[in-house]
């Protein structure tokens, strides 16, 4: 995963701005968080006090009217005065209280009989009949003694009727509310905080200072009217009308069936809080700008020298030590720049010295490599040629300059597979046959990983060693042995024939001592003849002249046959031999005699190298298109460095030869490979050996 690179310049500006503005942001946030609830509480208290004052004025106004009503009633019910005297007293009462528009006496049907009025307000008085008016009829049915009814506005004067029942008559006092409304007009909070009086029963506005009709209509239709009517104390609520927030305080006036509401816009109510937030925001933005500017100046002053040093370091890293940076900051950065210049100067001097040494060392190394008689090729792990000496070019018949080319693009098709195997399996020896018609040419090739003393992998070195002479000597030796053994087989056959004639007494009688001598000679000649036959068979297998007589072969039957023949040998050593075939019959297409010879050699070796009283196990497993068989002993085992050599001609483990020729396993290998199979051994010293071979079921 690629790491995110954040420039120092950006980080410095970000950190500086955070340090300078973050405390102020936190303080502003906390202040706003604390201030708004406090201001809200204070404004609600102010609204509560204001609505209480307003309702107190209304109550006071109507309490005065109640006192006047009591006085009027006392005058009306006097029996010691005639109606003319009563009228004079009532006129005096109206003169004293200019808020009274008129005082009238009604009969039980609701018709006015007498009316005393204020001539300044009521210019054309007349007796009225309320018998059929809804509000009067409801009043008579309600059973209430006194009610304020019929609020209205006439000739610019707001009026309300106070009906009072007294025995067989009704007293009606018409009162002007203008003085009260004038007092209510003076009650304000700010510019938008005004009083509104609503009559829920009539669904009408009694009084308001609002000029926005939409707001008054919203008040009438709002749930706050129902809430206020049911409330017995002052209440408050925040609402939104026409996308404008309001704070509402309300109080019910049950004796009038009125509700007094004080409304004020939230923007005005929370003006101080909002103003504080705006000013704080402006201050933060201003400080943010100042911080950004100051941090930009400081970051530039710090980052530019650092960038100079970084770029100079990159130049040095690329191999150019001739750099000189100039920093004039009069602080530690300038000291760092001067130190860097001094370091670059010393590196330049050291590089010049080392270059001479490297050239000298390279010359020596090339001289050594190019004087070696073996071919040397150094490649990286992808096959790109890093170094190749002249001998390797001659062997591979390459004339061009090959450095930085891929070796697999220039190799002959005969050579490429060997090189691929060598590079894939380091430290393993492979043979390369470059022979021409009458000119034999053989090489051993082996790849070795190349590392520095610090275990840093550089590449792979491949060595081409000429083994043509050794091959020719081996061929001469093999030809000589084959010639000798071939010439010896016929005489040896004759010798065995004559020994047989002598042993059978056909040439004359023989005694017991002579019989024993002839038996010893027969065994020795038989062993020698087997050795000669083994050598000749190896020669045939090597030359590819051994013919395979393929037929469907039952491996289980062959193993049982070999065990039956060798039973006296393993019973003599008291060995436990176990045969574990997967099935009772396992067939493959093979030469039965040669396969029998493989089992004979492997089982014979197991008997030979297994100590007395131990065990031997033979097994056969069948797969879809192949079989796998093994012969496992419990002997001393085979060291790792001999596990490949024992399959070579005359290859035996040192100090463990027990009379064999060293050709048995070689014959097994050639037979298995002739059947397109594979044979190998798995062994640990002290834990026996397990010889395993695989064979295909068919020879297609």
XYZ file of C-alpha atoms in Angstrom:
700
model
C 0.000 0.000 0.000
C 1.428 3.374 -0.998
C 1.932 5.821 1.890
C 0.275 9.216 1.670
C 2.839 11.997 1.379
C 1.832 15.289 3.040
C 4.278 18.199 2.462
C 5.753 19.830 5.553
C 4.568 23.212 4.246
C 0.921 22.099 4.360
C 1.261 20.374 7.745
C 2.894 23.432 9.314
C 0.144 25.785 8.077
C -2.566 23.391 9.220
C -1.067 22.934 12.707
C -0.424 26.667 13.150
C -3.997 27.575 12.160
C -5.388 24.900 14.469
C -3.302 26.121 17.402
C -4.270 29.757 16.860
C -7.988 29.366 16.133
C -9.072 26.121 17.753
C -9.193 27.511 21.337
C -11.254 30.458 20.123
C -13.596 28.129 18.241
C -14.075 25.992 21.336
C -14.616 29.075 23.511
C -17.104 30.518 21.016
C -18.972 27.248 20.782
C -19.145 26.823 24.544
C -20.166 30.466 25.035
C -22.956 30.151 22.473
C -24.003 26.880 24.005
C -24.265 28.478 27.463
C -25.445 31.966 26.460
C -28.437 31.001 24.342
C -30.262 29.064 27.119
C -29.522 31.898 29.593
C -30.850 34.545 27.215
C -33.860 32.401 26.433
C -34.619 32.057 30.142
C -34.209 35.798 30.672
C -36.454 36.658 27.726
C -39.091 34.203 28.866
C -39.014 35.796 32.310
C -39.371 39.247 30.708
C -42.291 38.022 28.605
C -43.889 36.447 31.666
C -43.598 39.675 33.659
C -44.928 41.710 30.726
C -47.948 39.473 30.142
C -48.655 39.484 33.872
C -48.529 43.314 33.893
C -50.847 43.451 30.882
C -53.404 41.090 32.392
C -53.143 42.948 35.686
C -54.082 46.194 33.898
C -57.043 44.459 32.240
C -58.195 43.015 35.573
C -57.765 46.370 37.267
C -59.767 48.088 34.564
C -62.636 45.637 34.855
C -62.497 45.591 38.662
C -63.148 49.333 38.502
C -66.133 48.610 36.272
C -67.345 46.058 38.808
C -67.218 48.698 41.527
C -69.193 51.100 39.288
C -71.704 48.301 38.657
C -72.109 47.825 42.414
C -72.685 51.549 42.845
C -75.176 51.623 39.978
C -77.013 48.667 41.462
C -77.146 50.344 44.855
C -78.620 53.471 43.272
C -81.193 51.542 41.249
C -82.480 49.513 44.164
C -82.940 52.508 46.487
C -86.531 52.918 47.458
C -86.152 56.234 49.158
C -85.470 58.050 45.887
C -87.775 58.638 42.969
C -86.515 57.696 39.476
C -85.708 61.334 38.787
C -83.361 61.354 41.778
C -81.850 58.079 40.731
C -81.317 59.449 37.211
C -79.557 62.509 38.621
C -77.193 60.296 40.620
C -76.472 58.102 37.597
C -75.751 61.161 35.416
C -73.333 62.369 38.080
C -71.669 58.945 38.040
C -71.217 59.130 34.223
C -69.735 62.596 34.561
C -67.254 61.340 37.117
C -66.331 58.250 34.953
C -65.897 59.336 31.315
C -65.246 55.694 30.331
C -68.952 54.914 30.826
C -70.874 55.355 27.571
C -74.325 54.645 28.964
C -76.305 53.078 31.801
C -79.700 51.545 31.058
C -82.415 49.608 32.881
C -84.004 46.644 31.003
C -87.156 44.720 31.783
C -87.102 40.935 31.997
C -87.721 40.629 28.249
C -84.580 42.605 27.441
C -86.099 45.933 26.399
C -84.496 49.126 27.627
C -86.813 51.276 29.729
C -84.431 53.956 30.963
C -81.042 55.059 29.465
C -78.623 57.563 30.959
C -75.737 58.298 28.561
C -72.576 60.319 28.061
C -73.508 63.051 25.542
C -69.860 63.423 24.444
C -69.789 59.852 23.254
C -73.376 58.964 22.468
C -74.898 61.755 20.391
C -78.093 60.001 19.223
C -79.278 57.746 21.992
C -82.208 55.392 21.612
C -83.795 52.609 23.588
C -82.744 49.227 22.327
C -84.413 45.814 22.399
C -82.125 42.839 23.211
C -84.865 40.279 23.600
C -83.940 38.544 20.377
C -80.164 39.007 20.426
C -78.235 35.781 20.779
C -75.824 36.975 23.398
C -78.663 38.282 25.675
C -80.682 35.116 25.276
C -77.588 33.022 26.154
C -76.955 35.245 29.162
C -80.492 34.800 30.495
C -80.185 31.035 30.065
C -76.729 30.782 31.599
C -77.895 31.622 35.109
C -74.908 33.956 35.580
C -75.569 37.151 37.491
C -73.053 39.315 35.632
C -71.330 38.963 32.239
C -69.346 41.150 29.861
C -70.842 40.732 26.400
C -71.126 42.184 22.934
C -67.622 43.551 22.301
C -67.713 45.891 19.309
C -66.333 49.059 17.759
C -68.683 51.981 17.061
C -67.639 55.426 15.875
C -63.999 54.612 16.601
C -64.745 53.619 20.161
C -64.259 50.033 21.372
C -67.186 49.136 23.627
C -68.328 46.243 25.748
C -71.629 45.663 27.553
C -71.806 44.638 31.177
C -75.157 42.919 31.822
C -76.243 42.454 35.445
C -79.384 40.737 36.617
C -81.183 42.176 39.634
C -84.430 40.550 40.649
C -87.002 41.619 38.012
C -84.752 43.853 35.946
C -81.428 43.931 34.127
C -78.792 46.650 34.394
C -76.732 47.304 31.277
C -73.560 49.405 31.471
C -71.798 50.192 28.181
C -68.100 50.842 28.804
C -65.445 52.286 26.459
C -62.252 50.165 26.233
C -60.203 52.840 24.494
C -58.417 53.951 27.680
C -57.481 50.317 28.376
C -56.275 49.764 24.829
C -54.224 52.947 25.018
C -52.465 51.521 28.048
C -51.899 48.220 26.242
C -50.434 49.991 23.228
C -47.698 51.370 25.467
C -46.699 47.871 26.596
C -43.915 46.749 24.204
C -40.741 44.729 24.213
C -38.393 45.997 21.580
C -39.885 46.730 18.185
C -41.842 43.539 17.580
C -42.950 42.520 21.079
C -46.653 43.548 21.357
C -49.867 42.480 23.107
C -52.730 40.727 21.317
C -56.070 39.870 22.956
C -58.155 37.074 21.447
C -61.695 35.932 22.128
C -61.682 32.156 21.595
C -65.457 31.796 21.718
C -66.029 34.431 19.047
C -62.819 33.451 17.198
C -61.938 37.133 16.917
C -59.207 39.596 17.725
C -60.134 41.953 20.577
C -56.956 44.001 20.485
C -53.601 43.911 18.687
C -50.725 46.147 17.695
C -49.741 43.787 14.897
C -49.847 45.182 11.384
C -49.289 41.776 9.751
C -52.713 40.234 9.257
C -51.170 36.863 8.411
C -49.713 36.653 11.907
C -53.040 37.534 13.575
C -54.813 34.911 11.500
C -52.108 32.373 12.406
C -52.631 33.179 16.087
C -56.369 32.532 15.788
C -55.817 29.164 14.077
C -52.866 28.047 16.216
C -53.141 25.354 18.878
C -51.849 27.887 21.365
C -55.406 29.271 21.768
C -56.647 25.913 23.051
C -53.559 25.486 25.214
C -53.898 28.986 26.723
C -57.631 28.538 27.390
C -56.921 25.414 29.445
C -53.966 26.967 31.250
C -54.329 28.618 34.642
C -50.878 30.208 34.674
C -48.588 32.033 32.292
C -47.214 29.850 29.498
C -44.769 30.279 26.619
C -43.992 28.640 23.306
C -41.770 29.119 20.236
C -43.577 28.984 16.878
C -42.903 29.726 13.211
C -45.349 31.763 11.090
C -44.560 32.448 7.431
C -40.946 31.288 7.926
C -40.474 33.754 10.822
C -39.836 32.466 14.325
C -41.767 33.954 17.252
C -41.704 33.677 21.021
C -45.267 33.593 22.426
C -46.270 34.161 26.064
C -49.915 33.742 26.947
C -52.367 34.007 29.855
C -56.066 33.301 30.069
C -58.701 35.791 31.337
C -61.631 33.468 32.148
C -63.985 36.167 33.453
C -63.867 37.793 30.017
C -63.315 34.632 27.961
C -60.229 36.366 26.592
C -56.643 35.276 26.053
C -53.774 37.763 26.276
C -50.782 36.894 24.083
C -47.416 38.623 23.950
C -45.581 37.796 20.708
C -42.058 38.799 19.638
C -39.834 37.759 16.745
C -37.035 35.396 17.763
C -34.521 37.317 15.680
C -35.096 40.354 17.865
C -35.360 38.404 21.105
C -32.063 36.615 20.479
C -30.453 39.606 18.810
C -27.665 39.899 21.369
C -26.863 36.190 21.160
C -26.913 36.244 17.357
C -24.855 39.431 17.337
C -22.279 37.809 19.611
C -22.104 34.756 17.338
C -21.712 36.943 14.225
C -18.994 39.034 15.802
C -17.227 35.930 17.085
C -17.438 34.364 13.627
C -15.997 37.487 12.040
C -13.245 37.550 14.627
C -12.457 33.869 13.988
C -12.371 34.429 10.215
C -10.114 37.423 10.718
C -7.793 35.454 12.992
C -7.910 32.566 10.518
C -6.731 34.878 7.766
C -4.013 36.350 9.992
C -2.939 32.842 11.101
C -2.845 31.606 7.506
C -0.752 34.582 6.453
C 1.659 34.297 9.398
C 1.934 30.505 9.018
C 2.526 30.901 5.276
C 5.387 33.304 5.945
C 6.875 31.073 8.672
C 6.378 27.852 6.694
C 7.974 29.387 3.633
C 10.958 30.487 5.703
C 11.360 26.974 7.140
C 10.377 24.790 4.189
C 12.459 26.495 1.495
C 15.794 25.716 3.198
C 14.571 22.170 3.892
C 13.558 21.736 0.232
C 16.984 22.984 -0.818
C 18.595 20.368 1.420
C 16.212 17.634 0.141
C 16.962 18.442 -3.511
C 20.683 18.542 -2.766
C 20.390 15.161 -0.992
C 18.675 13.708 -4.074
C 21.516 15.015 -6.212
C 24.049 13.384 -3.883
C 22.014 10.142 -3.897
C 22.187 10.090 -7.708
C 25.988 10.077 -7.483
C 26.745 13.765 -8.039
C 28.601 14.983 -4.948
C 29.534 18.353 -6.417
C 26.716 20.349 -4.749
C 26.714 23.551 -2.711
C 23.545 25.005 -1.167
C 23.225 28.553 0.176
C 20.972 29.124 3.198
C 20.855 32.462 5.021
C 18.423 32.035 7.915
C 20.861 32.851 10.755
C 19.696 29.826 12.767
C 20.113 26.049 12.991
C 18.936 25.572 9.387
C 21.900 27.589 8.141
C 24.211 25.426 10.292
C 22.556 22.322 8.818
C 23.088 23.631 5.276
C 26.783 24.349 5.917
C 27.193 20.895 7.485
C 25.558 19.317 4.431
C 27.923 21.203 2.108
C 30.883 19.969 4.138
C 29.561 16.391 4.002
C 29.067 16.592 0.207
C 32.624 17.898 -0.201
C 34.043 15.002 1.847
C 31.905 12.499 -0.087
C 33.217 13.929 -3.341
C 36.810 13.509 -2.163
C 36.072 9.980 -0.921
C 34.294 9.065 -4.177
C 37.294 10.124 -6.229
C 39.556 7.927 -4.095
C 37.135 4.992 -4.156
C 36.647 5.310 -7.918
C 40.335 4.659 -8.472
C 40.175 1.676 -6.122
C 37.034 0.342 -7.804
C 38.613 0.629 -11.241
C 41.673 -1.239 -9.985
C 39.554 -3.936 -8.318
C 37.356 -4.254 -11.412
C 40.436 -4.670 -13.588
C 41.763 -7.405 -11.293
C 38.403 -9.171 -11.158
C 37.968 -9.070 -14.931
C 41.508 -10.319 -15.393
C 40.827 -13.275 -13.098
C 37.452 -14.093 -14.635
C 38.624 -13.784 -18.228
C 41.711 -15.904 -17.574
C 39.731 -18.839 -16.141
C 39.515 -21.829 -18.485
C 35.857 -22.427 -17.530
C 33.000 -20.407 -18.997
C 31.588 -17.843 -16.503
C 28.187 -16.136 -16.970
C 26.749 -13.766 -14.346
C 23.031 -12.979 -14.709
C 20.354 -11.436 -12.542
C 17.377 -13.510 -11.439
C 15.487 -12.663 -14.646
C 18.286 -13.923 -16.921
C 19.751 -10.523 -17.898
C 23.504 -10.895 -18.560
C 25.646 -8.829 -16.182
C 29.032 -10.365 -17.062
C 30.295 -13.050 -19.469
C 33.895 -14.093 -20.143
C 35.456 -14.983 -23.488
C 35.491 -18.722 -22.751
C 31.695 -18.739 -22.249
C 31.225 -16.852 -25.528
C 33.390 -19.420 -27.324
C 31.501 -22.351 -25.816
C 28.111 -20.849 -26.706
C 29.483 -19.571 -30.062
C 28.458 -15.965 -29.380
C 30.424 -13.063 -30.829
C 28.366 -9.955 -29.967
C 28.560 -7.823 -26.813
C 25.943 -9.345 -24.542
C 25.823 -7.174 -21.412
C 22.232 -6.167 -20.434
C 20.727 -8.730 -22.853
C 18.581 -11.659 -21.714
C 20.474 -14.925 -22.026
C 17.370 -16.923 -23.019
C 16.910 -14.773 -26.122
C 20.288 -15.756 -27.575
C 20.738 -19.421 -26.549
C 20.421 -22.320 -28.964
C 17.363 -24.538 -28.506
C 19.600 -27.442 -27.403
C 21.172 -25.338 -24.655
C 18.171 -23.353 -23.366
C 16.464 -26.236 -21.426
C 19.706 -27.087 -19.610
C 20.241 -23.439 -18.607
C 16.623 -23.131 -17.449
C 17.028 -26.232 -15.269
C 20.331 -24.988 -13.865
C 18.912 -21.566 -12.950
C 15.784 -23.163 -11.495
C 17.780 -25.639 -9.362
C 20.953 -23.926 -8.056
C 23.892 -26.028 -6.792
C 22.829 -28.988 -8.974
C 25.116 -30.280 -11.747
C 23.718 -30.710 -15.261
C 25.458 -32.071 -18.351
C 25.442 -30.198 -21.640
C 26.134 -32.117 -24.873
C 27.432 -29.837 -27.644
C 28.974 -32.621 -29.721
C 29.118 -32.304 -33.487
C 29.410 -35.101 -36.062
C 32.936 -36.349 -35.358
C 33.841 -33.919 -32.614
C 32.649 -34.809 -29.086
C 32.124 -31.831 -26.721
C 30.634 -32.164 -23.242
C 30.271 -29.620 -20.403
C 29.137 -29.703 -16.825
C 27.004 -26.694 -15.906
C 26.031 -25.558 -12.433
C 24.366 -22.352 -11.229
C 25.287 -20.743 -7.903
C 23.565 -17.771 -6.215
C 25.847 -14.747 -5.724
C 25.448 -12.634 -2.565
C 27.368 -9.838 -0.870
C 28.885 -10.255 2.622
C 25.684 -8.579 3.896
C 23.613 -11.330 2.215
C 22.307 -8.991 -0.491
C 21.439 -11.103 -3.532
C 23.192 -9.890 -6.688
C 22.327 -12.629 -9.170
C 23.325 -16.109 -10.344
C 26.703 -17.224 -11.709
C 26.662 -20.157 -14.138
C 29.878 -22.138 -14.673
C 30.548 -24.177 -17.842
C 33.261 -26.790 -17.163
C 34.685 -28.823 -20.069
C 34.403 -32.565 -19.303
C 35.027 -33.798 -22.845
C 38.316 -35.491 -21.853
C 36.708 -37.197 -18.847
C 33.858 -38.385 -21.074
C 36.310 -39.778 -23.622
C 38.286 -41.543 -20.896
C 35.054 -42.987 -19.443
C 34.064 -44.152 -22.928
C 37.432 -45.752 -23.473
C 37.173 -47.425 -20.082
C 33.628 -48.642 -20.787
C 34.605 -49.879 -24.231
C 37.561 -51.699 -22.750
C 35.447 -53.288 -20.001
C 32.714 -54.217 -22.463
C 35.258 -55.738 -24.816
C 36.944 -57.714 -22.055
C 33.658 -58.917 -20.560
C 32.324 -59.868 -23.974
C 35.500 -61.847 -24.695
C 35.342 -63.451 -21.244
C 31.697 -64.576 -21.380
C 32.225 -67.414 -23.920
C 35.283 -68.884 -22.152
C 33.499 -68.543 -18.808
C 30.475 -70.400 -20.207
C 32.826 -73.188 -21.378
C 34.540 -73.306 -17.981
C 31.179 -73.690 -16.227
C 30.243 -76.437 -18.669
C 33.412 -78.399 -17.952
C 32.973 -77.862 -14.178
C 29.485 -79.315 -14.550
C 30.865 -82.365 -16.425
C 33.502 -82.946 -13.755
C 30.968 -82.487 -10.911
C 28.612 -85.007 -12.503
C 31.514 -87.561 -12.757
C 31.295 -87.860 -16.494
C 35.097 -87.507 -16.764
C 35.685 -90.073 -14.046
C 34.938 -90.580 -10.359
C 35.774 -87.792 -7.883
C 36.076 -87.838 -4.105
C 34.362 -85.498 -1.583
C 37.247 -83.072 -1.350
C 37.333 -82.727 -5.121
C 33.519 -82.304 -5.097
C 33.778 -79.358 -2.653
C 36.490 -77.739 -4.770
C 34.352 -78.063 -7.916
C 31.325 -76.549 -6.092
C 33.451 -73.584 -4.980
C 34.701 -73.126 -8.519
C 31.091 -73.317 -9.830
C 29.886 -70.611 -7.406
C 32.822 -68.330 -8.211
C 32.355 -68.796 -11.963
C 28.600 -68.167 -11.626
C 29.253 -64.935 -9.753
C 31.820 -63.869 -12.334
C 29.435 -64.744 -15.194
C 26.656 -62.675 -13.545
C 29.062 -59.754 -13.236
C 29.970 -60.095 -16.928
C 26.284 -60.267 -17.867
C 25.497 -57.196 -15.733
C 28.251 -55.206 -17.427
C 27.016 -56.269 -20.859
C 23.404 -55.464 -19.933
C 24.422 -52.001 -18.728
C 26.204 -51.468 -22.009
C 23.097 -52.514 -23.925
C 20.859 -50.263 -21.822
C 23.225 -47.325 -22.251
C 23.355 -47.850 -25.988
C 19.567 -48.286 -26.202
C 19.970 -51.809 -27.672
C 17.981 -53.564 -24.939
C 14.698 -54.644 -26.537
C 11.487 -54.373 -24.459
C 9.082 -57.283 -24.881
C 5.951 -55.442 -23.718
C 2.917 -57.339 -22.487
C 0.269 -56.938 -19.775
C 2.227 -57.766 -16.631
C 0.811 -58.594 -13.202
C 3.154 -56.881 -10.739
C 1.679 -58.699 -7.725
C 2.493 -62.056 -9.323
C 6.074 -60.939 -10.131
C 6.721 -59.812 -6.540
C 5.359 -63.062 -5.122
C 7.577 -65.012 -7.531
C 10.709 -63.067 -6.493
C 9.868 -63.512 -2.787
C 9.417 -67.236 -3.315
C 12.849 -67.513 -4.964
C 14.566 -65.437 -2.246
C 12.680 -66.983 0.670
C 15.672 -69.106 1.781
C 17.848 -65.993 1.924
C 15.611 -63.900 4.194
C 14.584 -66.908 6.326
C 18.275 -67.618 6.922
C 18.554 -64.099 8.464
C 15.214 -64.435 10.290
C 13.823 -61.366 8.491
C 10.131 -60.441 8.534
C 9.084 -59.692 4.931
C 5.705 -57.987 4.372
C 4.102 -57.487 0.964
C 1.260 -54.874 0.820
C -0.357 -54.710 -2.633
C -3.298 -52.328 -3.014
C -5.172 -54.975 -5.020
C -4.767 -58.703 -5.680
C -3.910 -58.009 -9.321
C -2.272 -54.868 -10.693
C -1.529 -54.889 -14.418
C 0.717 -52.604 -16.475
C 2.142 -52.789 -19.989
C 5.817 -53.722 -19.424
C 8.579 -56.279 -20.022
C 7.926 -58.834 -17.229
C 11.494 -60.227 -17.192
C 13.063 -56.785 -16.807
C 10.553 -55.736 -14.126
C 11.272 -59.018 -12.317
C 14.969 -58.177 -12.459
C 14.247 -54.769 -10.855
C 12.386 -56.402 -7.943
C 15.081 -59.086 -7.677
C 17.836 -56.458 -7.338
C 15.874 -54.209 -4.909
C 14.657 -57.041 -2.685
C 18.093 -58.730 -2.821
C 19.759 -55.478 -1.690
C 17.185 -55.094 1.104
C 17.932 -58.634 2.333
C 21.682 -58.016 2.059
C 21.708 -54.732 4.051
C 19.026 -55.520 6.663
C 20.358 -56.881 9.977
C 19.093 -60.207 11.294
C 15.698 -60.130 12.994
C 14.596 -56.881 11.294
C 11.867 -56.348 8.680
C 11.399 -55.566 4.970
C 8.227 -54.100 3.437
C 7.230 -54.198 -0.233
C 4.220 -52.221 -1.474
C 2.387 -51.405 -4.719
C -0.121 -48.550 -5.138
C -2.281 -48.063 -8.236
C -3.349 -44.660 -9.619
C -5.402 -43.612 -12.648
C -2.589 -43.764 -15.205
C 0.421 -45.019 -13.218
C 1.618 -47.210 -10.373
C 4.055 -46.579 -7.536
C 6.008 -49.349 -5.839
C 8.545 -49.363 -3.055
C 10.947 -51.675 -1.213
C 11.714 -50.509 2.336
C 14.342 -52.009 4.600
C 15.321 -51.344 8.221
C 19.069 -51.249 7.716
C 21.621 -48.537 8.452
C 20.314 -46.128 5.797
C 22.130 -44.188 3.083
C 23.805 -40.766 3.613
C 22.421 -37.835 1.629
C 25.562 -37.387 -0.462
C 25.329 -40.996 -1.744
C 21.617 -41.087 -2.599
C 22.285 -40.151 -6.238
C 25.703 -41.751 -6.618
C 24.422 -45.269 -5.831
C 22.494 -45.264 -9.136
C 25.710 -44.664 -11.072
C 27.882 -47.497 -12.403
C 29.918 -49.184 -9.674
C 28.498 -46.648 -7.204
C 28.519 -47.966 -3.640
C 28.474 -46.435 -0.160
C 31.982 -46.448 1.276
C 32.728 -49.092 3.917
C 29.380 -50.797 3.257
C 30.049 -52.899 0.162
C 28.967 -56.507 0.724
C 30.297 -58.332 -2.280
C 28.235 -56.613 -4.965
C 29.399 -55.210 -8.281
C 27.748 -51.836 -7.858
C 25.712 -52.360 -11.034
C 22.394 -53.607 -9.632
C 20.848 -50.185 -8.955
C 22.272 -48.856 -12.234
C 20.463 -51.654 -14.098
C 17.266 -50.870 -12.131
C 17.513 -47.207 -13.100
C 18.049 -47.967 -16.805
C 15.149 -50.461 -16.848
C 12.731 -48.061 -15.103
C 13.734 -45.147 -17.357
C 13.406 -47.434 -20.433
C 9.787 -47.914 -19.313
C 9.412 -44.077 -19.004
C 9.376 -44.237 -15.229
C 11.416 -42.780 -12.402
C 13.305 -44.305 -9.455
C 14.737 -42.680 -6.345
C 15.611 -43.406 -2.718
C 14.431 -41.831 0.545
C 16.646 -42.507 3.532
C 18.022 -41.197 6.804
C 21.105 -42.660 8.406
C 20.052 -45.127 11.102
C 16.436 -45.398 9.843
C 16.748 -47.670 6.817
C 16.180 -46.904 3.136
C 13.070 -46.808 0.963
C 13.552 -47.347 -2.792
C 10.581 -46.012 -4.750
C 9.818 -46.195 -8.461
C 6.877 -45.123 -10.607
C 5.798 -46.623 -13.943
C 3.100 -45.586 -16.404
C 0.370 -48.169 -17.055
C 0.870 -47.850 -20.801
C 3.848 -47.079 -23.038
C 2.145 -44.724 -25.503
